[in-house]
Amino acid sequence: MDFIASHENWRNCFSEVAPGLLLFARQWVQSAADAEDIVQEAFVKFWRRNHNIHNRALLYSAVRSIALDFIRRDKRRARREATVFAETEPSIEPQFELENDTQSALAAAVDSLPHDQREVLVLKIWNDLTFSEIASALRISQNTAASRYRYALSNLKKSLQPQ
Amino acid sequence: MNDFSELENELKKLRPAQPSPVLFERVEQALEDCRAGALEGTTPARSHYNWWWLGFGLAAAGIVVLFAVISFEREHKLDTARVAQSSPASEMRPEASETEQSRVTGRFVPAGGTNVVYNARDEGLQFAEGSERPVRRLRYQMQQSWRWRNPETGASLRVSYPSEEIVLIPVSGQ
């Protein structure tokens, strides 16, 4: 439990994973501030026990679990989130630093993906998780993870094709 | 998968928004708090266990009250019978048999119980306070029913109440 020894490392690890973690947390909550709260809680809990970032699936699983708890905890918020989720599911927008119109179109296409596909895509593309890690984090089979990923890419390709 | 390699490259060029600098400070502060042994987390611990115990307590209290009522009624009938027994001899015979009957009618015996799990939810991995290892939290929602039956009269008593159980299963990391 030597926090001093690991104290410098956490910054490196966190810098590396924080953007992807935030993006993942945004799959569950609308507000960036809420996503940061969730990521903070998950990372601190994770780091307290692991002191390294090797078991990433556990970290993402923690983010997911805390995000769900976060939603449950505040029922008013949950209702609001649920309403938004139900009405405009595609608009749970991952936040990207967009540089041009092409990227905007791509981000919009990602936003329009079904939630389960987008979740896998976010973990695979922007968090570099393997299918095995994704399966573990989302508690699904590797085949399901791979299949959702393929569907996501296929749907993206279709939606980006010129009409 | 090669069909998608170009698309994957394009997706990877999209950069997620960076966290605010304040987040690093907050994480640092939280880790400092951990080091000081004063970690309180960003949110208070949930109190679902209290609700759970409250539910169980109420259910148990309900059963105790039911037993008390049954017992009271039985005593009341016995008392009535005793009063009747002290009546003139002409009335003795029928009242005596009533006493006997009241002893019998007050006897309820357990006749079975059911515990129906109507919802089970896997709530994912958690870090329980004070635990070094993550645990998987499973929430079971059940309907418990208990039956008592009077073998002589055929009367039955049934108590049914909902309950919730949270099971924490330790998991080992790789």
JSON list of C-alpha atoms in Angstrom, two decimals, chain A residues 54-158:
[
{"chain": "A", "resi": 54, "resn": "HIS", "atom": "CA", "xyz": [-2.69, -3.70, -16.34]},
{"chain": "A", "resi": 55, "resn": "ASN", "atom": "CA", "xyz": [-6.12, -5.03, -15.50]},
{"chain": "A", "resi": 56, "resn": "ARG", "atom": "CA", "xyz": [-7.91, -2.45, -17.59]},
{"chain": "A", "resi": 57, "resn": "ALA", "atom": "CA", "xyz": [-11.13, -4.42, -17.89]},
{"chain": "A", "resi": 58, "resn": "LEU", "atom": "CA", "xyz": [-11.63, -3.99, -14.17]},
{"chain": "A", "resi": 59, "resn": "LEU", "atom": "CA", "xyz": [-11.18, -0.24, -14.45]},
{"chain": "A", "resi": 60, "resn": "TYR", "atom": "CA", "xyz": [-13.77, 0.06, -17.22]},
{"chain": "A", "resi": 61, "resn": "SER", "atom": "CA", "xyz": [-16.09, -2.26, -15.39]},
{"chain": "A", "resi": 62, "resn": "ALA", "atom": "CA", "xyz": [-15.74, 0.02, -12.35]},
{"chain": "A", "resi": 63, "resn": "VAL", "atom": "CA", "xyz": [-16.58, 3.07, -14.46]},
{"chain": "A", "resi": 64, "resn": "ARG", "atom": "CA", "xyz": [-19.65, 1.35, -15.82]},
{"chain": "A", "resi": 65, "resn": "SER", "atom": "CA", "xyz": [-20.77, 0.18, -12.43]},
{"chain": "A", "resi": 66, "resn": "ILE", "atom": "CA", "xyz": [-20.26, 3.57, -10.79]},
{"chain": "A", "resi": 67, "resn": "ALA", "atom": "CA", "xyz": [-22.04, 5.27, -13.68]},
{"chain": "A", "resi": 68, "resn": "LEU", "atom": "CA", "xyz": [-25.05, 3.02, -13.16]},
{"chain": "A", "resi": 69, "resn": "ASP", "atom": "CA", "xyz": [-24.96, 3.66, -9.43]},
{"chain": "A", "resi": 70, "resn": "PHE", "atom": "CA", "xyz": [-24.63, 7.36, -10.11]},
{"chain": "A", "resi": 71, "resn": "ILE", "atom": "CA", "xyz": [-27.77, 7.32, -12.20]},
{"chain": "A", "resi": 72, "resn": "ARG", "atom": "CA", "xyz": [-29.69, 5.27, -9.64]},
{"chain": "A", "resi": 73, "resn": "ARG", "atom": "CA", "xyz": [-28.61, 7.45, -6.75]},
{"chain": "A", "resi": 74, "resn": "ASP", "atom": "CA", "xyz": [-30.34, 10.53, -7.97]},
{"chain": "A", "resi": 75, "resn": "LYS", "atom": "CA", "xyz": [-33.78, 9.53, -9.11]},
{"chain": "A", "resi": 76, "resn": "ARG", "atom": "CA", "xyz": [-34.61, 12.86, -10.55]},
{"chain": "A", "resi": 77, "resn": "ARG", "atom": "CA", "xyz": [-31.48, 12.75, -12.57]},
{"chain": "A", "resi": 78, "resn": "ALA", "atom": "CA", "xyz": [-32.18, 9.17, -13.54]},
{"chain": "A", "resi": 79, "resn": "ARG", "atom": "CA", "xyz": [-35.60, 10.13, -14.80]},
{"chain": "A", "resi": 80, "resn": "ARG", "atom": "CA", "xyz": [-34.18, 12.96, -16.80]},
{"chain": "A", "resi": 81, "resn": "GLU", "atom": "CA", "xyz": [-31.40, 10.80, -18.19]},
{"chain": "A", "resi": 82, "resn": "ALA", "atom": "CA", "xyz": [-33.81, 8.02, -18.97]},
{"chain": "A", "resi": 83, "resn": "THR", "atom": "CA", "xyz": [-36.10, 10.40, -20.79]},
{"chain": "A", "resi": 84, "resn": "VAL", "atom": "CA", "xyz": [-33.29, 11.78, -22.84]},
{"chain": "A", "resi": 85, "resn": "PHE", "atom": "CA", "xyz": [-31.95, 8.30, -23.40]},
{"chain": "A", "resi": 86, "resn": "ALA", "atom": "CA", "xyz": [-35.30, 7.00, -24.57]},
{"chain": "A", "resi": 87, "resn": "GLU", "atom": "CA", "xyz": [-36.15, 9.94, -26.74]},
{"chain": "A", "resi": 88, "resn": "THR", "atom": "CA", "xyz": [-32.83, 10.66, -28.28]},
{"chain": "A", "resi": 89, "resn": "GLU", "atom": "CA", "xyz": [-30.69, 7.64, -27.73]},
{"chain": "A", "resi": 90, "resn": "PRO", "atom": "CA", "xyz": [-28.33, 8.49, -30.58]},
{"chain": "A", "resi": 91, "resn": "SER", "atom": "CA", "xyz": [-27.62, 11.87, -29.07]},
{"chain": "A", "resi": 92, "resn": "ILE", "atom": "CA", "xyz": [-25.66, 10.56, -26.09]},
{"chain": "A", "resi": 93, "resn": "GLU", "atom": "CA", "xyz": [-22.76, 12.20, -27.69]},
{"chain": "A", "resi": 94, "resn": "PRO", "atom": "CA", "xyz": [-19.21, 11.19, -27.22]},
{"chain": "A", "resi": 95, "resn": "GLN", "atom": "CA", "xyz": [-17.19, 14.33, -26.98]},
{"chain": "A", "resi": 96, "resn": "PHE", "atom": "CA", "xyz": [-14.50, 14.68, -29.60]},
{"chain": "A", "resi": 97, "resn": "GLU", "atom": "CA", "xyz": [-12.11, 17.38, -30.56]},
{"chain": "A", "resi": 98, "resn": "LEU", "atom": "CA", "xyz": [-13.36, 17.92, -34.07]},
{"chain": "A", "resi": 99, "resn": "GLU", "atom": "CA", "xyz": [-11.04, 19.42, -36.63]},
{"chain": "A", "resi": 100, "resn": "ASN", "atom": "CA", "xyz": [-13.04, 19.42, -39.83]},
{"chain": "A", "resi": 101, "resn": "ASP", "atom": "CA", "xyz": [-16.38, 18.60, -41.41]},
{"chain": "A", "resi": 102, "resn": "THR", "atom": "CA", "xyz": [-15.35, 15.05, -42.18]},
{"chain": "A", "resi": 103, "resn": "GLN", "atom": "CA", "xyz": [-14.67, 14.40, -38.54]},
{"chain": "A", "resi": 104, "resn": "SER", "atom": "CA", "xyz": [-17.95, 16.05, -37.59]},
{"chain": "A", "resi": 105, "resn": "ALA", "atom": "CA", "xyz": [-19.80, 13.72, -39.94]},
{"chain": "A", "resi": 106, "resn": "LEU", "atom": "CA", "xyz": [-17.92, 10.75, -38.55]},
{"chain": "A", "resi": 107, "resn": "ALA", "atom": "CA", "xyz": [-18.69, 11.79, -34.97]},
{"chain": "A", "resi": 108, "resn": "ALA", "atom": "CA", "xyz": [-22.35, 12.24, -35.87]},
{"chain": "A", "resi": 109, "resn": "ALA", "atom": "CA", "xyz": [-22.39, 8.78, -37.42]},
{"chain": "A", "resi": 110, "resn": "VAL", "atom": "CA", "xyz": [-20.87, 7.33, -34.27]},
{"chain": "A", "resi": 111, "resn": "ASP", "atom": "CA", "xyz": [-23.51, 9.10, -32.21]},
{"chain": "A", "resi": 112, "resn": "SER", "atom": "CA", "xyz": [-26.24, 7.54, -34.26]},
{"chain": "A", "resi": 113, "resn": "LEU", "atom": "CA", "xyz": [-25.09, 3.99, -33.54]},
{"chain": "A", "resi": 114, "resn": "PRO", "atom": "CA", "xyz": [-27.13, 1.81, -31.20]},
{"chain": "A", "resi": 115, "resn": "HIS", "atom": "CA", "xyz": [-25.89, 2.07, -27.64]},
{"chain": "A", "resi": 116, "resn": "ASP", "atom": "CA", "xyz": [-24.51, -1.46, -27.35]},
{"chain": "A", "resi": 117, "resn": "GLN", "atom": "CA", "xyz": [-22.51, -1.11, -30.55]},
{"chain": "A", "resi": 118, "resn": "ARG", "atom": "CA", "xyz": [-21.23, 2.34, -29.66]},
{"chain": "A", "resi": 119, "resn": "GLU", "atom": "CA", "xyz": [-20.15, 1.11, -26.25]},
{"chain": "A", "resi": 120, "resn": "VAL", "atom": "CA", "xyz": [-17.97, -1.60, -27.79]},
{"chain": "A", "resi": 121, "resn": "LEU", "atom": "CA", "xyz": [-16.66, 0.80, -30.44]},
{"chain": "A", "resi": 122, "resn": "VAL", "atom": "CA", "xyz": [-15.65, 3.34, -27.80]},
{"chain": "A", "resi": 123, "resn": "LEU", "atom": "CA", "xyz": [-13.77, 0.70, -25.84]},
{"chain": "A", "resi": 124, "resn": "LYS", "atom": "CA", "xyz": [-12.08, -0.74, -28.91]},
{"chain": "A", "resi": 125, "resn": "ILE", "atom": "CA", "xyz": [-11.15, 2.37, -30.86]},
{"chain": "A", "resi": 126, "resn": "TRP", "atom": "CA", "xyz": [-10.53, 5.03, -28.25]},
{"chain": "A", "resi": 127, "resn": "ASN", "atom": "CA", "xyz": [-9.50, 2.86, -25.33]},
{"chain": "A", "resi": 128, "resn": "ASP", "atom": "CA", "xyz": [-7.54, 0.17, -27.17]},
{"chain": "A", "resi": 129, "resn": "LEU", "atom": "CA", "xyz": [-9.14, -2.68, -25.27]},
{"chain": "A", "resi": 130, "resn": "THR", "atom": "CA", "xyz": [-8.95, -6.18, -26.68]},
{"chain": "A", "resi": 131, "resn": "PHE", "atom": "CA", "xyz": [-12.15, -8.10, -27.30]},
{"chain": "A", "resi": 132, "resn": "SER", "atom": "CA", "xyz": [-11.31, -10.20, -24.29]},
{"chain": "A", "resi": 133, "resn": "GLU", "atom": "CA", "xyz": [-11.04, -7.08, -22.12]},
{"chain": "A", "resi": 134, "resn": "ILE", "atom": "CA", "xyz": [-14.22, -5.62, -23.61]},
{"chain": "A", "resi": 135, "resn": "ALA", "atom": "CA", "xyz": [-16.05, -8.85, -22.91]},
{"chain": "A", "resi": 136, "resn": "SER", "atom": "CA", "xyz": [-14.86, -8.79, -19.34]},
{"chain": "A", "resi": 137, "resn": "ALA", "atom": "CA", "xyz": [-15.70, -5.12, -18.81]},
{"chain": "A", "resi": 138, "resn": "LEU", "atom": "CA", "xyz": [-19.18, -5.39, -20.29]},
{"chain": "A", "resi": 139, "resn": "ARG", "atom": "CA", "xyz": [-19.86, -8.92, -19.04]},
{"chain": "A", "resi": 140, "resn": "ILE", "atom": "CA", "xyz": [-20.60, -10.24, -22.50]},
{"chain": "A", "resi": 141, "resn": "SER", "atom": "CA", "xyz": [-18.91, -12.96, -24.53]},
{"chain": "A", "resi": 142, "resn": "GLN", "atom": "CA", "xyz": [-15.95, -12.20, -26.76]},
{"chain": "A", "resi": 143, "resn": "ASN", "atom": "CA", "xyz": [-17.98, -13.26, -29.77]},
{"chain": "A", "resi": 144, "resn": "THR", "atom": "CA", "xyz": [-20.71, -10.81, -28.86]},
{"chain": "A", "resi": 145, "resn": "ALA", "atom": "CA", "xyz": [-18.15, -8.05, -28.41]},
{"chain": "A", "resi": 146, "resn": "ALA", "atom": "CA", "xyz": [-16.55, -8.81, -31.77]},
{"chain": "A", "resi": 147, "resn": "SER", "atom": "CA", "xyz": [-19.89, -9.06, -33.47]},
{"chain": "A", "resi": 148, "resn": "ARG", "atom": "CA", "xyz": [-21.12, -5.76, -32.04]},
{"chain": "A", "resi": 149, "resn": "TYR", "atom": "CA", "xyz": [-17.90, -4.16, -33.20]},
{"chain": "A", "resi": 150, "resn": "ARG", "atom": "CA", "xyz": [-18.34, -5.46, -36.72]},
{"chain": "A", "resi": 151, "resn": "TYR", "atom": "CA", "xyz": [-21.96, -4.30, -36.77]},
{"chain": "A", "resi": 152, "resn": "ALA", "atom": "CA", "xyz": [-20.86, -0.89, -35.57]},
{"chain": "A", "resi": 153, "resn": "LEU", "atom": "CA", "xyz": [-18.27, -0.54, -38.32]},
{"chain": "A", "resi": 154, "resn": "SER", "atom": "CA", "xyz": [-20.68, -1.85, -40.89]},
{"chain": "A", "resi": 155, "resn": "ASN", "atom": "CA", "xyz": [-23.36, 0.60, -39.81]},
{"chain": "A", "resi": 156, "resn": "LEU", "atom": "CA", "xyz": [-20.87, 3.43, -39.81]},
{"chain": "A", "resi": 157, "resn": "LYS", "atom": "CA", "xyz": [-19.74, 2.56, -43.29]},
{"chain": "A", "resi": 158, "resn": "LYS", "atom": "CA", "xyz": [-23.31, 2.50, -44.53]}
]
